[in-house]
Short mmCIF file of N, CA, C and O in Angstrom, two decimals:
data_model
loop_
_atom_site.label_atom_id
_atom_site.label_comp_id
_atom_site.label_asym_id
_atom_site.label_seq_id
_atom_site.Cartn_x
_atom_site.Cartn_y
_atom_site.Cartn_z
N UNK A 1 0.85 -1.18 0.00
CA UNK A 1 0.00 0.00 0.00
C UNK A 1 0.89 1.23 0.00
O UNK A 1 2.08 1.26 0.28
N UNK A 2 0.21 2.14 -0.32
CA UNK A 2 1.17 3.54 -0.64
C UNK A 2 1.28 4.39 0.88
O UNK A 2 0.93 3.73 1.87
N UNK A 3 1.54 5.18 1.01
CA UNK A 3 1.80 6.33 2.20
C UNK A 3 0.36 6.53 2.65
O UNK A 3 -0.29 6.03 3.57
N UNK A 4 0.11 7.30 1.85
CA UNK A 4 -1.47 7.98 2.29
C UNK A 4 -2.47 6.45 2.34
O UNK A 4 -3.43 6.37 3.10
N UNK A 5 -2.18 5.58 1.63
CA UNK A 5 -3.53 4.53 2.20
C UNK A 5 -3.06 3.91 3.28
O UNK A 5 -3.88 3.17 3.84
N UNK A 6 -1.29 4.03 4.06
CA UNK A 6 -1.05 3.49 5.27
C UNK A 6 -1.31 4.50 6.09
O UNK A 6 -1.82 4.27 7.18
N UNK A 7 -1.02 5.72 5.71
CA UNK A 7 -1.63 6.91 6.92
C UNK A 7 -3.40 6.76 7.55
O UNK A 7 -3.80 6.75 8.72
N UNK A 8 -4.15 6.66 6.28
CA UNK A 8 -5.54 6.49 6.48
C UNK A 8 -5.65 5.34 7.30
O UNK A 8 -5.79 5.67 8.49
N UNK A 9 -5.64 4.18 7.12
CA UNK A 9 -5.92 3.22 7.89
C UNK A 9 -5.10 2.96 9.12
O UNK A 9 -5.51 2.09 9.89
N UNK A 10 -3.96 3.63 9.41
CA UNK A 10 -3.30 3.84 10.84
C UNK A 10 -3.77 4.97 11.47
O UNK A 10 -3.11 5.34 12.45
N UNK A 11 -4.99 5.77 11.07
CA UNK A 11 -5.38 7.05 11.34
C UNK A 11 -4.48 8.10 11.92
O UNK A 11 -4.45 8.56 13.06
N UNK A 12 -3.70 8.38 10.76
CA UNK A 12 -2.24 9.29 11.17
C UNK A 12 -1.85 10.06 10.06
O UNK A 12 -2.73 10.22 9.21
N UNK A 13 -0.65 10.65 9.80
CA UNK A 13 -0.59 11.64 9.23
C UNK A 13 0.25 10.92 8.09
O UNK A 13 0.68 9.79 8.32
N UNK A 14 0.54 11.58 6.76
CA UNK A 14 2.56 10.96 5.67
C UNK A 14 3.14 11.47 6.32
O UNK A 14 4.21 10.88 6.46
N UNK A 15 3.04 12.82 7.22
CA UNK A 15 4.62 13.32 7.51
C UNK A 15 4.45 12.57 9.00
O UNK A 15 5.61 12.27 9.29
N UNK A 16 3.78 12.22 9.84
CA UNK A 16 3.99 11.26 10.80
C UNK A 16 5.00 9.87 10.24
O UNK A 16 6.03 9.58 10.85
N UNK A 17 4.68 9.31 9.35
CA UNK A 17 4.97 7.77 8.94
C UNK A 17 6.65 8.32 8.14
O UNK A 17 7.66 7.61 8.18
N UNK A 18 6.61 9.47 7.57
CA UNK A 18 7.87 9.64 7.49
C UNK A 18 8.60 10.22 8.51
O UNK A 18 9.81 10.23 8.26
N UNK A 19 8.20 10.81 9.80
CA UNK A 19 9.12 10.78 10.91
C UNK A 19 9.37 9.62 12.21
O UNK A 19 10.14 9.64 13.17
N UNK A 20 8.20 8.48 11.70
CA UNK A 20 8.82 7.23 12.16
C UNK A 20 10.00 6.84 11.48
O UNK A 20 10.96 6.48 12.16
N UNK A 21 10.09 6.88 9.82
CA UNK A 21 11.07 6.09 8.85
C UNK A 21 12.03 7.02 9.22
O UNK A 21 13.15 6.52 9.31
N UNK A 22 11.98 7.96 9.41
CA UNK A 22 13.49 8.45 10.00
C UNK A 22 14.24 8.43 10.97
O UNK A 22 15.45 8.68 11.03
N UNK A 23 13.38 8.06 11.90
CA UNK A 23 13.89 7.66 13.17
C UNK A 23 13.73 5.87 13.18
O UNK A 23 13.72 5.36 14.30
N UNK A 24 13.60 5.04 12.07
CA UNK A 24 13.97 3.81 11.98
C UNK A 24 12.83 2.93 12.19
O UNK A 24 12.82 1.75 11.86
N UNK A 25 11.82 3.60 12.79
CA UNK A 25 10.73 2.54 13.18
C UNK A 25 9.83 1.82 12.06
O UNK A 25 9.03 0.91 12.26
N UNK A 26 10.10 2.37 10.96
CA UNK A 26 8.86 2.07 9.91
C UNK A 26 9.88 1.98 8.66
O UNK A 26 10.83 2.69 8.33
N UNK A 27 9.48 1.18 8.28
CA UNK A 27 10.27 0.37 6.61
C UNK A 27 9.79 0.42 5.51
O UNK A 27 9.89 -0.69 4.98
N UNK A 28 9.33 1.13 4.91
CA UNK A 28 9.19 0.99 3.64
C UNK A 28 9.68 0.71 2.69
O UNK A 28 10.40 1.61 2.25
N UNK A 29 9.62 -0.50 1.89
CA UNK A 29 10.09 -0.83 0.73
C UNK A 29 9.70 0.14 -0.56
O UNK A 29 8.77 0.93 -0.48
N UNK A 30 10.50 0.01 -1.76
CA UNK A 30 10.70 1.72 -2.60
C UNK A 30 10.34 0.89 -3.79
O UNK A 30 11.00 -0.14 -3.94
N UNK A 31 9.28 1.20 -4.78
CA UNK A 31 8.89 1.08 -5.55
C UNK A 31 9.89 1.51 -6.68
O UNK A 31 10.74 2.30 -6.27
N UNK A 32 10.01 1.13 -8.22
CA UNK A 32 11.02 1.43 -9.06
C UNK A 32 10.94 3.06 -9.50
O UNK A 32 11.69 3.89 -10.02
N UNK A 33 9.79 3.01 -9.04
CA UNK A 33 9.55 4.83 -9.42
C UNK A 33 9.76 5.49 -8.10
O UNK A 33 9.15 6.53 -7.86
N UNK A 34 10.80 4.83 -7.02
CA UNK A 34 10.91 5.47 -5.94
C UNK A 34 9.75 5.56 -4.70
O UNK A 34 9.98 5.84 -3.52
N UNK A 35 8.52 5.27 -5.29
CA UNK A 35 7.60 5.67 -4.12
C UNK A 35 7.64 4.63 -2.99
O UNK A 35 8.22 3.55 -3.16
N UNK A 36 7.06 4.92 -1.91
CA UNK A 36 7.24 3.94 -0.76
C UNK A 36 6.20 2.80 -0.66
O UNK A 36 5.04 3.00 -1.02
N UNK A 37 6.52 1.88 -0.29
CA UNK A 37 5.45 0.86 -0.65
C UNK A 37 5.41 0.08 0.95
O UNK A 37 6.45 -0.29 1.50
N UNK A 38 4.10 -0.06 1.55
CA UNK A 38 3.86 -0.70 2.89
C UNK A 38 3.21 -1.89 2.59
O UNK A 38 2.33 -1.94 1.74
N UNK A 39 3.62 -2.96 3.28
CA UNK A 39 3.11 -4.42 3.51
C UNK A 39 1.76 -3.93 4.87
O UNK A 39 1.59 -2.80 5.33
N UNK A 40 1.05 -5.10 5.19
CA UNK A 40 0.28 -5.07 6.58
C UNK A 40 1.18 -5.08 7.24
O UNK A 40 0.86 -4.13 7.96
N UNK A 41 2.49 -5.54 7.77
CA UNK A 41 3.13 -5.49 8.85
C UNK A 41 3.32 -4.06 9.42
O UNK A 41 3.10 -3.66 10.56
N UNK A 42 3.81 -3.37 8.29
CA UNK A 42 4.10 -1.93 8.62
C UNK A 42 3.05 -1.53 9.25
O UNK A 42 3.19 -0.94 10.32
N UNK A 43 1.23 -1.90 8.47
CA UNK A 43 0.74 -1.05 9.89
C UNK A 43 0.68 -1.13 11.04
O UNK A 43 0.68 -0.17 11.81
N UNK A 44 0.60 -3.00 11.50
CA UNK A 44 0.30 -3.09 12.73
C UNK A 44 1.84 -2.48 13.38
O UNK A 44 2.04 -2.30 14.58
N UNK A 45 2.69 -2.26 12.47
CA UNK A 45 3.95 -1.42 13.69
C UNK A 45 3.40 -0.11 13.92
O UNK A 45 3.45 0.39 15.05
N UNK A 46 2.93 0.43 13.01
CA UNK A 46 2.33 1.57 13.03
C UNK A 46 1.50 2.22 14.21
O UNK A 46 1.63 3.30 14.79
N UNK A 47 0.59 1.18 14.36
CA UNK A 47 -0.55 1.09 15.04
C UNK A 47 -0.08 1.65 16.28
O UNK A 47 -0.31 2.75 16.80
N UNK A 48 0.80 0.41 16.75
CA UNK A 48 1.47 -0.01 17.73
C UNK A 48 2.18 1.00 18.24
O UNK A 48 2.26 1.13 19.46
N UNK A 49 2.97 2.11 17.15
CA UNK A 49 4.04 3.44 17.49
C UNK A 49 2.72 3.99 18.39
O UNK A 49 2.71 3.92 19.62
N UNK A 50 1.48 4.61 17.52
CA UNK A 50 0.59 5.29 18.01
C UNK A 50 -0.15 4.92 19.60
O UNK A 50 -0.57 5.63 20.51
N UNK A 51 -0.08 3.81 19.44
CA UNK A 51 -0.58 3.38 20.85
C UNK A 51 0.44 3.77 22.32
O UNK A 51 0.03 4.03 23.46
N UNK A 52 1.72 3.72 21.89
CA UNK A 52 2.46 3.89 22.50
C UNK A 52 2.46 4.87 22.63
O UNK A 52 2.22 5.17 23.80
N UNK A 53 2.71 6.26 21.55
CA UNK A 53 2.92 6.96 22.12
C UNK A 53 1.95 8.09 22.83
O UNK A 53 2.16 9.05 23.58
N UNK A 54 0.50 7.35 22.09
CA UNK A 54 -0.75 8.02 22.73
C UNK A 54 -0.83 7.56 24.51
O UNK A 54 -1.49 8.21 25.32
N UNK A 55 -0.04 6.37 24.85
CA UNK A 55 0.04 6.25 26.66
C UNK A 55 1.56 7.05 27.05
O UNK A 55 1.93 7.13 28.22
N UNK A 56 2.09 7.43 26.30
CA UNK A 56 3.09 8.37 26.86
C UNK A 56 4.66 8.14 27.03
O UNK A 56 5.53 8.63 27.76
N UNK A 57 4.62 7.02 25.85
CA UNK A 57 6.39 6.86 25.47
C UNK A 57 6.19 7.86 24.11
O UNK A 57 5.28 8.27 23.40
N UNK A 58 7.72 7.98 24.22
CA UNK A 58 8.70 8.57 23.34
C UNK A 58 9.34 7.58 22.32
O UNK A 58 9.41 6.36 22.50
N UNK A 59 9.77 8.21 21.31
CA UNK A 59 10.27 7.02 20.26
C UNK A 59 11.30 6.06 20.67
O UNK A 59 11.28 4.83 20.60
N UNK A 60 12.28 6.93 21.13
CA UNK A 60 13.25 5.59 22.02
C UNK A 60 13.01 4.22 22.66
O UNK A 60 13.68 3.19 22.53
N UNK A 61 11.49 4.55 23.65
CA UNK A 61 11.23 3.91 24.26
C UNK A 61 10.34 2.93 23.54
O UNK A 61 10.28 1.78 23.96
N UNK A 62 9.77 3.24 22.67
CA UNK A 62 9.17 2.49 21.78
C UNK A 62 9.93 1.42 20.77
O UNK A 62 9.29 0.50 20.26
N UNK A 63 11.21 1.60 20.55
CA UNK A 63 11.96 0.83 19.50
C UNK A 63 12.09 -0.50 20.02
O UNK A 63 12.33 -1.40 19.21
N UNK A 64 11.94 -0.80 21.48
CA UNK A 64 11.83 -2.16 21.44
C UNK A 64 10.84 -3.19 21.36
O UNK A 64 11.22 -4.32 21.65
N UNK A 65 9.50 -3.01 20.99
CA UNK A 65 8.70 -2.93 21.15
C UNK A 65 8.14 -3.01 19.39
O UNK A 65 7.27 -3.66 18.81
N UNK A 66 8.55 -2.59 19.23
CA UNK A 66 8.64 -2.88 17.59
C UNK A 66 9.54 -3.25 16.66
O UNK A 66 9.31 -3.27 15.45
N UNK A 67 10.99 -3.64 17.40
CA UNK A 67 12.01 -5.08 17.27
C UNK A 67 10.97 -6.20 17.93
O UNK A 67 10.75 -7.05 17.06
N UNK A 68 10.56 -6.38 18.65
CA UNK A 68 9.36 -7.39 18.88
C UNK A 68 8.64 -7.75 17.56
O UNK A 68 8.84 -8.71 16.82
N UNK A 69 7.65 -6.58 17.45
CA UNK A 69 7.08 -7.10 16.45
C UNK A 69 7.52 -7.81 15.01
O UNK A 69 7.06 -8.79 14.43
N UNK A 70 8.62 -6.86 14.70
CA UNK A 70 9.53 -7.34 13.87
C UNK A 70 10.32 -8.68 13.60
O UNK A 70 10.81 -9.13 12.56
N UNK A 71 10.28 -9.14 14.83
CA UNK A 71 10.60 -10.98 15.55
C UNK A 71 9.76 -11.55 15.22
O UNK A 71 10.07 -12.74 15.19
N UNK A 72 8.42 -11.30 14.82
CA UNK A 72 7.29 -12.25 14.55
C UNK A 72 6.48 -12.69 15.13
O UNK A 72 5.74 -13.60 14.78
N UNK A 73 6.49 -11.71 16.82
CA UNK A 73 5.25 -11.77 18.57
C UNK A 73 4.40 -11.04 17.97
O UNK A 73 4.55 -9.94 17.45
N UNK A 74 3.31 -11.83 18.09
CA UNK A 74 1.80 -11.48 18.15
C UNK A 74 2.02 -10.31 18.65
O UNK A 74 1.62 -9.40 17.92
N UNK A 75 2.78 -9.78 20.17
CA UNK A 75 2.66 -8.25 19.93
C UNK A 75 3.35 -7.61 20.64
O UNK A 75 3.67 -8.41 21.52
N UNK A 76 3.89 -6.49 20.89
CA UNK A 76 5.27 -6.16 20.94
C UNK A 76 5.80 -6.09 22.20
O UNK A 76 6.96 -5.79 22.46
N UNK A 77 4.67 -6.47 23.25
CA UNK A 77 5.06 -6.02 24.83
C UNK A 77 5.38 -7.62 25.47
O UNK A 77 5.30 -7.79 26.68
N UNK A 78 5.73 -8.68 24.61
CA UNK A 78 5.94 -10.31 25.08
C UNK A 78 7.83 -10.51 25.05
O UNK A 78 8.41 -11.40 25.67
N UNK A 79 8.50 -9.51 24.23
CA UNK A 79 9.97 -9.66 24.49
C UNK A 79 10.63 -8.70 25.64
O UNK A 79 10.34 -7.51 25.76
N UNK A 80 11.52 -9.36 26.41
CA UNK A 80 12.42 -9.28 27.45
C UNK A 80 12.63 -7.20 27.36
O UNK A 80 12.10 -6.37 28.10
N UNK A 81 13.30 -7.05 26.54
CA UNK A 81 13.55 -5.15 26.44
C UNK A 81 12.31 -4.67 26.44
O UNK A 81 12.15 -3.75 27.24
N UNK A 82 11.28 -5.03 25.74
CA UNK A 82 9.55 -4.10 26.11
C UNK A 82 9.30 -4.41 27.53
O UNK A 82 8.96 -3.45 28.22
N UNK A 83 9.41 -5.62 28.10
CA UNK A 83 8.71 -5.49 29.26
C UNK A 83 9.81 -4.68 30.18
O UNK A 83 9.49 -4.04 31.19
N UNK A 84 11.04 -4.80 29.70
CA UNK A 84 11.87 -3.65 30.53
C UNK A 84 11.32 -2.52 30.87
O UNK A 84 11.07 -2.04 31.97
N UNK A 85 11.10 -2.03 29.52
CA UNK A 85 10.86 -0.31 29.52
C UNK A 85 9.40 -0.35 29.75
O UNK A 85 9.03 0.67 30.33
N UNK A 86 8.40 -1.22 29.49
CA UNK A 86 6.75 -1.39 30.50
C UNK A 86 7.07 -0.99 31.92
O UNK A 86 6.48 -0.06 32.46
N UNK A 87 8.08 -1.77 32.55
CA UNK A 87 8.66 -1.52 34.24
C UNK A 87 8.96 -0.07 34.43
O UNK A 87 8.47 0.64 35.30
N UNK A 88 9.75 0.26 33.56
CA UNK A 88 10.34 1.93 34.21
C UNK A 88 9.59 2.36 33.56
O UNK A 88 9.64 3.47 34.10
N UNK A 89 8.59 2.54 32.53
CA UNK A 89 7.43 3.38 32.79
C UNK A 89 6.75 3.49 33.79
O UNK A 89 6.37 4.61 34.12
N UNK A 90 6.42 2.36 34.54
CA UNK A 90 5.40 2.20 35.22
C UNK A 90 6.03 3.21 36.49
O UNK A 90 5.67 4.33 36.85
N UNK A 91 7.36 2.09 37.11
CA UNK A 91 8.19 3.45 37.73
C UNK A 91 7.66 4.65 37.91
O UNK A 91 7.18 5.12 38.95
N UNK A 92 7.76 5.25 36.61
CA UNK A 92 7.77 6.60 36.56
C UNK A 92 6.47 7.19 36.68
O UNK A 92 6.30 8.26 37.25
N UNK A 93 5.64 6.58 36.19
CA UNK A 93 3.78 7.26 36.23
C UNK A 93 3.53 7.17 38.00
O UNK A 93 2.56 7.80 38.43
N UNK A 94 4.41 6.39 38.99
CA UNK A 94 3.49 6.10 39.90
C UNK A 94 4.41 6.91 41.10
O UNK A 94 4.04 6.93 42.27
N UNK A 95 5.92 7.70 40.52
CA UNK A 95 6.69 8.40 40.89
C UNK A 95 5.62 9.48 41.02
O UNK A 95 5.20 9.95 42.08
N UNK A 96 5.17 9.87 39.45
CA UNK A 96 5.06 10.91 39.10
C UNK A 96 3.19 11.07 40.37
O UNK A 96 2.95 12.14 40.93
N UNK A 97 2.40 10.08 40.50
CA UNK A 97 1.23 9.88 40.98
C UNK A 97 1.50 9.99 42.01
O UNK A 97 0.61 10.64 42.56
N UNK A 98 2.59 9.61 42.99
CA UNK A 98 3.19 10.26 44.79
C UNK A 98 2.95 11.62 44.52
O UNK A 98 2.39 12.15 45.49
N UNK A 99 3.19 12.59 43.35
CA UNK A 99 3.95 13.91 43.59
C UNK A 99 2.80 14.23 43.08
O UNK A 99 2.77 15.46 43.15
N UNK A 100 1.95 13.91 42.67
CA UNK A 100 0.63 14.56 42.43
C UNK A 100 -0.23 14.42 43.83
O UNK A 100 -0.95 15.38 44.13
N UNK A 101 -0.20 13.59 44.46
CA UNK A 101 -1.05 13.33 45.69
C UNK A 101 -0.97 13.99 47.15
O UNK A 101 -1.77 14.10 48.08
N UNK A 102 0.57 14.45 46.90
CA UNK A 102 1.18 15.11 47.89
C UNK A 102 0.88 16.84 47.36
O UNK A 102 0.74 17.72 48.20
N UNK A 103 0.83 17.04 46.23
CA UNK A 103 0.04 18.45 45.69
C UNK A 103 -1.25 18.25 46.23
O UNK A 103 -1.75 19.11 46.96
N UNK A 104 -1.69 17.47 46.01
CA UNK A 104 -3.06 17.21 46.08
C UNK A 104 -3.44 17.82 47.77
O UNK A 104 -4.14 18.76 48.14
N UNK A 105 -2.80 17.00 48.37
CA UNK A 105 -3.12 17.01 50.15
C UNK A 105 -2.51 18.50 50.60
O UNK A 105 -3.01 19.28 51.42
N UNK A 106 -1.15 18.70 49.73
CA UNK A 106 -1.11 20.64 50.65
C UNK A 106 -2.21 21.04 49.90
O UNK A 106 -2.85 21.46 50.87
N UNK A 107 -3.07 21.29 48.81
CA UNK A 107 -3.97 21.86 48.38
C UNK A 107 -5.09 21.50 49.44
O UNK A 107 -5.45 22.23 50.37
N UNK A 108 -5.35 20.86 49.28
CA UNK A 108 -6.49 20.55 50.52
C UNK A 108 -6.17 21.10 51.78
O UNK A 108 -7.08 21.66 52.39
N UNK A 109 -4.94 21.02 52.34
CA UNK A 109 -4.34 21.46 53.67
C UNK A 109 -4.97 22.97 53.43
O UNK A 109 -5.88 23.31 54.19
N UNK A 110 -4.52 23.92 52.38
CA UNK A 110 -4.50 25.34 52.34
C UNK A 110 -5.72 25.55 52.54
O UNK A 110 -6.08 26.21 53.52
N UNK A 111 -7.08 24.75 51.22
CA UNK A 111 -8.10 25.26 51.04
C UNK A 111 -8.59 25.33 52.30
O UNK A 111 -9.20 26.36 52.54
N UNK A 112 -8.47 24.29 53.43
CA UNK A 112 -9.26 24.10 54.63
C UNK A 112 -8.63 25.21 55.48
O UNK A 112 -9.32 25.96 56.17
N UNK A 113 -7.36 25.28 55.40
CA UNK A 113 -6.93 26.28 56.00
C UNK A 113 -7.87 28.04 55.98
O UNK A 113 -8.32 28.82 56.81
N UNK A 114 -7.75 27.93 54.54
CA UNK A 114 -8.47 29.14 54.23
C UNK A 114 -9.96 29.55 54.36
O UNK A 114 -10.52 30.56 53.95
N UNK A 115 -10.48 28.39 55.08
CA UNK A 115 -11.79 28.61 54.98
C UNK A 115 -12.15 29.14 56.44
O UNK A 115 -13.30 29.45 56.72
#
């Protein structure tokens, strides 16, 4: 499939799918007239970038995760480096969820204060 019929059905942008291929995540094979040509695999990597980075990785963190898929796993969070970086995400959201809760409670401290 071409660019724009992998953009449409990954509901995403060409210049998205070409700033995955530049940063390595997405492969397109090159047609003799140069144009880019996508298999189904490419989308479900596709998919997969978007999912990721719609919960809040970054491309880095995503590259293993789609060397997974690329291995031939049903799906990209079953090899050893994804579930790595699954862990220190998680880490980090529940870092980040202490330091919201502790905002949370001086806010409450003040409001009551102030009343």
């Amino acid at each position: 499939m071409r660019i724009g019929e992998l953009a449409g059905q990954a509901g995403t942008t060409t210049r998205a799918l070409r700033y995955y291929e530049a940063h390595g995540l997405v492969r397109p094979r090159r047609a003799a007239n140069g144009y880019r040509d996508y298999d189904e695999a490419e989308l479900r990597v596709v998919r997969e970038i978007r999912a990721l980075l719609a919960a809040g990785f970054v491309l880095d963190e995503i590259r293993p995760f789609v060397a997974c898929l690329r291995a031939g796993n049903p799906s990209g969070d079953v090899c050893p480096d994804s579930v790595s970086v699954l862990r220190r995400k998680l880490a980090e959201v529940e870092a980040y969820i202490e330091r919201l809760e502790t905002v949370r409670r001086q806010l409450c401290e003040q409001l009551g204060a102030a009343r």
